Short mmCIF file of C-alpha atoms in Angstrom, two decimals:
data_model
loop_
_atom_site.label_atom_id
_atom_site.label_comp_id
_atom_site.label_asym_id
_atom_site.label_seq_id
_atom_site.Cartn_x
_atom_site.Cartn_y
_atom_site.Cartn_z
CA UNK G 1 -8.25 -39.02 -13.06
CA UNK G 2 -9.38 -37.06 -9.98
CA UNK G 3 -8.72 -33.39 -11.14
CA UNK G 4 -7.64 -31.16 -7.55
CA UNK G 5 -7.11 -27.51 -6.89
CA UNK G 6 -5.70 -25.50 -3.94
CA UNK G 7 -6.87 -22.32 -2.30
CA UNK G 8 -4.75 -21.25 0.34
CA UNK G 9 -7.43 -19.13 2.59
CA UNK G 10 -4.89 -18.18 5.21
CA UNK G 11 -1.62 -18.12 7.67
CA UNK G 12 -1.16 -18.45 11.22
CA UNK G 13 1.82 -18.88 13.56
CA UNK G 14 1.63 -22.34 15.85
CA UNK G 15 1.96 -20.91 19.35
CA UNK G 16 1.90 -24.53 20.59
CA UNK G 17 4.31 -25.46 18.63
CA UNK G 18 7.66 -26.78 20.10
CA UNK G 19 9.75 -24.61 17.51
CA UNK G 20 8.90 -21.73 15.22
CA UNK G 21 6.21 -23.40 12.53
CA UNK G 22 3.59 -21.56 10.47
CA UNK G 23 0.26 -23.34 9.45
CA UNK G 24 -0.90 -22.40 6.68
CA UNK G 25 -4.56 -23.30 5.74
CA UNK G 26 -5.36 -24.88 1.99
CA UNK G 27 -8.77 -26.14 1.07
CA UNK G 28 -8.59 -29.06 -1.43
CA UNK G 29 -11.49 -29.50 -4.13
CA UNK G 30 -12.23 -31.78 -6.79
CA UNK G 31 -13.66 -31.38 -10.04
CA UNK G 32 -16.50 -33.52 -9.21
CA UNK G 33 -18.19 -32.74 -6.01
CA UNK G 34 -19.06 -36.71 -5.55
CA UNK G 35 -15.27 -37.69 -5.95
CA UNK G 36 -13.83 -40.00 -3.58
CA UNK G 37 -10.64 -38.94 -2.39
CA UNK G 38 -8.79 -42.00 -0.11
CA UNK G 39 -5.42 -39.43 0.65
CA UNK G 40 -3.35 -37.56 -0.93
CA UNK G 41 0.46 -37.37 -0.21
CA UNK G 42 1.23 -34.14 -0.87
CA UNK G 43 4.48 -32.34 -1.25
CA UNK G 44 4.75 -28.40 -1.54
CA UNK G 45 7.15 -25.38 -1.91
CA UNK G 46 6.99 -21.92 -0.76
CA UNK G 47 8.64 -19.01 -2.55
CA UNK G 48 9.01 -15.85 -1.74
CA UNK G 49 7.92 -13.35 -4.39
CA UNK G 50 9.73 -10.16 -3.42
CA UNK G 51 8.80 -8.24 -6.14
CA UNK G 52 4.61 -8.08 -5.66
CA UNK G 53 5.04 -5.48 -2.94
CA UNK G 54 6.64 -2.02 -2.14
CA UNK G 55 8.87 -1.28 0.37
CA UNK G 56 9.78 1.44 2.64
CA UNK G 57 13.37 2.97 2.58
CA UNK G 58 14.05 1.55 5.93
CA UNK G 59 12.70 -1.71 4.66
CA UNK G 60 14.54 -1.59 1.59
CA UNK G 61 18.18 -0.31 3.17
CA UNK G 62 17.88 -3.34 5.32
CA UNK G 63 17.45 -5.51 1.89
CA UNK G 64 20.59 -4.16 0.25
CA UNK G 65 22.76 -6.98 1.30
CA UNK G 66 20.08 -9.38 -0.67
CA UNK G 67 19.30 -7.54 -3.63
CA UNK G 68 21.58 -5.09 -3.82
CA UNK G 69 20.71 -0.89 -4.57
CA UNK G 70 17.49 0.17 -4.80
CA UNK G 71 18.59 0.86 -8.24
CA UNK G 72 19.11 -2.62 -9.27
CA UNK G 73 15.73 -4.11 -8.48
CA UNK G 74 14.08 -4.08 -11.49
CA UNK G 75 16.99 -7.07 -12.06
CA UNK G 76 17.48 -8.58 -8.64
CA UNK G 77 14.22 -8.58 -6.92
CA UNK G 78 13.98 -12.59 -7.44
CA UNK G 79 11.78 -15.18 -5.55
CA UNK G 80 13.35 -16.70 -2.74
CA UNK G 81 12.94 -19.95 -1.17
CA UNK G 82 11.29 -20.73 1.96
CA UNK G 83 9.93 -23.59 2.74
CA UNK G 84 9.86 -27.60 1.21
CA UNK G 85 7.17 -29.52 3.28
CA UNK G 86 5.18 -33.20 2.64
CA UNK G 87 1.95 -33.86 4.32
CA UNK G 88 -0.88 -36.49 4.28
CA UNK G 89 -4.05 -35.70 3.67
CA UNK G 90 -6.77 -37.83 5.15
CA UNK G 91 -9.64 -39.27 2.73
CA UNK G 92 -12.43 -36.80 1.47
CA UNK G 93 -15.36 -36.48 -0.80
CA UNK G 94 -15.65 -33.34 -2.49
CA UNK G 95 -13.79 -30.69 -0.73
CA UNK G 96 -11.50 -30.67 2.77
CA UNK G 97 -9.41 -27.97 4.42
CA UNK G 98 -6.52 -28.66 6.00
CA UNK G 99 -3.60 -27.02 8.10
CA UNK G 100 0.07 -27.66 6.43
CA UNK G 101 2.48 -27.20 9.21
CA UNK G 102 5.91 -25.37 7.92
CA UNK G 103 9.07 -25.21 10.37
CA UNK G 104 10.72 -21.93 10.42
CA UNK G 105 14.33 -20.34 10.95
CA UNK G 106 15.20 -17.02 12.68
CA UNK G 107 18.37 -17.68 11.05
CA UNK G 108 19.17 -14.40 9.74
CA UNK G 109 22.52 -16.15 7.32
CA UNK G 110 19.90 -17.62 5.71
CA UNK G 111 17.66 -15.66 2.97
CA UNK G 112 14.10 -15.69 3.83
CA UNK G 113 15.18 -15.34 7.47
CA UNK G 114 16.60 -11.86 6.36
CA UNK G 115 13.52 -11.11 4.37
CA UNK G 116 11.63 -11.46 7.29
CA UNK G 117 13.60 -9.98 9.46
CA UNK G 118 14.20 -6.89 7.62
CA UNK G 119 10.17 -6.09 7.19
CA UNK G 120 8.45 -3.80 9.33
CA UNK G 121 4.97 -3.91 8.20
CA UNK G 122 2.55 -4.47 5.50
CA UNK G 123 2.15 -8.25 3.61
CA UNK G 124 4.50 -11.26 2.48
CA UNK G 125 3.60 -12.50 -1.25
CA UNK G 126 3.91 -15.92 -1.24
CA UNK G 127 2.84 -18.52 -4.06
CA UNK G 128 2.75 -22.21 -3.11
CA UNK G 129 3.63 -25.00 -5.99
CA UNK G 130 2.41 -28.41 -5.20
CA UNK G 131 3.08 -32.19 -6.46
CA UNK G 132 2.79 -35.43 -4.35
CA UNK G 133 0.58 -38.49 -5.25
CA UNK G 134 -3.79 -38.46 -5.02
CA UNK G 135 -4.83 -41.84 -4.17
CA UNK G 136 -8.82 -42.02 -5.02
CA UNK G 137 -11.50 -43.67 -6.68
CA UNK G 138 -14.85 -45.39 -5.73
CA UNK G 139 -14.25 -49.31 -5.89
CA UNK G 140 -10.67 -49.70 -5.18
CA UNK G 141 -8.77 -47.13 -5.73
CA UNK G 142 -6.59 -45.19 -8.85
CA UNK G 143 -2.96 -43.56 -8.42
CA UNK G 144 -1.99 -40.97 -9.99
CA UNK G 145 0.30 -37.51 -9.70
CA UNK G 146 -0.74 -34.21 -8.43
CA UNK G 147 0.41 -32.22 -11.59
CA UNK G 148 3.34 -29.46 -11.28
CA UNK G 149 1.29 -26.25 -12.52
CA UNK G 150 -1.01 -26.30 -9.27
CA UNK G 151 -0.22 -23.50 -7.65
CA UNK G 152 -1.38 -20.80 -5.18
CA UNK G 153 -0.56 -17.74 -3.70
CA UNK G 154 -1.19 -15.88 -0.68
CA UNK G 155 -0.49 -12.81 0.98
CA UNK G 156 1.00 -13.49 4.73
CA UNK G 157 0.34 -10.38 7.04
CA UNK G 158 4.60 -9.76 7.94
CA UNK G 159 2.79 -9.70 11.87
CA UNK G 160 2.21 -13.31 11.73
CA UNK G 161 6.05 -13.74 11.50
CA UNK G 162 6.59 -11.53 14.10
CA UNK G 163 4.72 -13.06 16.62
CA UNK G 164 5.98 -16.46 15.59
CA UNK G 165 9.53 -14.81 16.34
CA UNK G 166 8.34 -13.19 19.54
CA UNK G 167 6.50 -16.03 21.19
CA UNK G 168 9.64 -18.73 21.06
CA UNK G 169 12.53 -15.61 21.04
CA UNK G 170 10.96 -12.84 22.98
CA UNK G 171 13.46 -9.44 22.73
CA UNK G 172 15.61 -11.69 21.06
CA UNK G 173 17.74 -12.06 17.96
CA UNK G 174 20.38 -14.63 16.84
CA UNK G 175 23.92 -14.39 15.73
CA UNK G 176 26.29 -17.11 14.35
CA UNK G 177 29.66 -16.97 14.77
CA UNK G 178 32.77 -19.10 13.70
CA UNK G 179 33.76 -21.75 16.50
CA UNK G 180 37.04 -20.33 17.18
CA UNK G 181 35.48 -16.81 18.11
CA UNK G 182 32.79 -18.37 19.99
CA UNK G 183 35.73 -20.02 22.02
CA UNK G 184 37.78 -17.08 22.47
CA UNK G 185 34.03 -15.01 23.76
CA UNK G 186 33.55 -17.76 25.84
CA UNK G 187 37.08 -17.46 27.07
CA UNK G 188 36.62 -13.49 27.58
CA UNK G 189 33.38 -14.24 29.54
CA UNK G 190 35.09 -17.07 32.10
CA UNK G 191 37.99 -14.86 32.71
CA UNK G 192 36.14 -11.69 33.41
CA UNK G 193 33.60 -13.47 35.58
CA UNK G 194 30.54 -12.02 33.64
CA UNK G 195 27.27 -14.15 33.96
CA UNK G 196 25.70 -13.75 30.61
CA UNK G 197 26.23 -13.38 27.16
CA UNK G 198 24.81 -10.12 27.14
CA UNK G 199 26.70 -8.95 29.41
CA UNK G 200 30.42 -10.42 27.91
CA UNK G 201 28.82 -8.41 24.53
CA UNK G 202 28.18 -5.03 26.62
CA UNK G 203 31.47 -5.43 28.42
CA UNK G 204 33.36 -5.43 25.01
CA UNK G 205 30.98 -2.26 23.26
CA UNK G 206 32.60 -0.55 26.49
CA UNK G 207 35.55 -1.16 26.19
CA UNK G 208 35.42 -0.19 22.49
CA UNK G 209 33.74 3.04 23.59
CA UNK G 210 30.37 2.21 21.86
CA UNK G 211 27.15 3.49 23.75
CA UNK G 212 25.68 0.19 24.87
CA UNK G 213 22.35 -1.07 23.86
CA UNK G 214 19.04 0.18 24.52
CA UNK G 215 17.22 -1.88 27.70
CA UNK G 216 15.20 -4.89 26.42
CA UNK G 217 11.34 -4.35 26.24
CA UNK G 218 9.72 -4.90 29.48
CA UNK G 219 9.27 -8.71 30.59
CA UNK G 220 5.44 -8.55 30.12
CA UNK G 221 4.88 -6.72 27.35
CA UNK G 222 2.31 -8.12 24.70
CA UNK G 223 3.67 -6.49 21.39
CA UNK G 224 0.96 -7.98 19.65
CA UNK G 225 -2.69 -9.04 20.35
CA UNK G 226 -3.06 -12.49 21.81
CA UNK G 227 0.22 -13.47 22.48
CA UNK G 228 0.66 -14.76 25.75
CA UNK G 229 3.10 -12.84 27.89
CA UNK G 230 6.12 -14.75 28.69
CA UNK G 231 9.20 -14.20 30.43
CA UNK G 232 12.14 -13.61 28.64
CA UNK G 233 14.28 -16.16 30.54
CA UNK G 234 12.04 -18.51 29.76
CA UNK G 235 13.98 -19.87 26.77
CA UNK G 236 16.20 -17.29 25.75
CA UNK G 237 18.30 -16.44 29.14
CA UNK G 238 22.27 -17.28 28.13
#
């Protein structure tokens, strides 16, 4: 049996990618360096392990609707889920590294979207558990399963996120809303003429006698080092 194990050496966001993905880098290693790997289909999970890192109090007021009072933690800071990806990885002998692609969601109903979200600085603690199937072996080849205690874990700068976020939704956020409300917005926007989304929103702060919200960060701004500068209409104009 070909033993494996998994480093995880680091994260990046996919700024070619056609939606938000992560790739995450893991570096595969057998037991014996002269092991002939043929591929391995490989499944993994991502969790979210809340609890291996402190918090600010802005940080952690914006986490009260998932875990509750600061208070509480000690009995509701819980791993969340993220991710559930498969990959195949090419034949080897010895060692490889390879980049695991993971889709994302700026979804902030669901619960690592909120995580995320709610994070200003700092690190994400993340542990990755694999499985899948190692296909291998010098004359012909053996099958056999990648066994459920490997494991990893790495700490994903919360930056990476955010530029993930920024370069597909620059300035932007999301909101979902029940069909029948989007239909009676939609209505509100035809009937007062109003060319944008954000500007049916505004209209109905004003009318409520809210302060309407701040400008938008300039079109070319390059919150954070590398990104390309893109304009915001580019995919995120209503």
């Amino acid at each position: 049996m070909t033993e494996l194990s998994f480093e995880c050496t680091g994260v990046r966001a996919d700024r070619r990618a056609a939606a938000p993905t992560l790739l995450f880098r893991l570096r595969l290693t057998t037991t014996d360096p002269a092991d002939r790997v043929h591929a391995v289909a490989l499944r993994c999970q991502i969790r979210i392990e809340p609890a291996r890192r402190d918090y600010r109090p802005d940080e952690a007021e914006a986490l009260a609707d998932l875990f509750g009072d600061r208070s509480r933690w000690s009995s509701t800071l819980h791993p969340l889920q993220f991710a559930h990806v498969s990959h195949v990885v090419p034949g080897f002998t010895g060692t490889t590294e390879i980049e695991l692609p993971v889709p994302c969601s700026y979804d902030l109903d669901v619960a690592a979207g909120r995580y995320f979200h709610a994070l200003a600085d700092g690190e994400v603690p993340l542990l990755l558990l694999f499985s899948g199937t190692v296909f291998a072996g010098a004359g012909g080849f053996r099958v056999h399963p990648v066994p459920w205690h490997k494991e990893t874990q790495v700490r994903m700068p919360v930056t990476v996120w955010q530029e993930m976020i920024e370069t597909h939704f620059p300035g932007c956020g999301w909101l979902r809303l029940p069909r029948t409300t989007l239909d009676a917005l939609l209505a509100y926007r035809s009937r007062h003429a109003l060319p944008s989304w954000q500007q049916a929103v505004e209209a109905l702060l004003a009318a409520a006698g809210d302060d309407p919200p701040p400008p938008p960060p300039a079109r070319h701004a390059r919150p954070f080092p590398g990104t390309a500068a893109r304009p915001l209409a580019e995919r995120t104009a209503p």
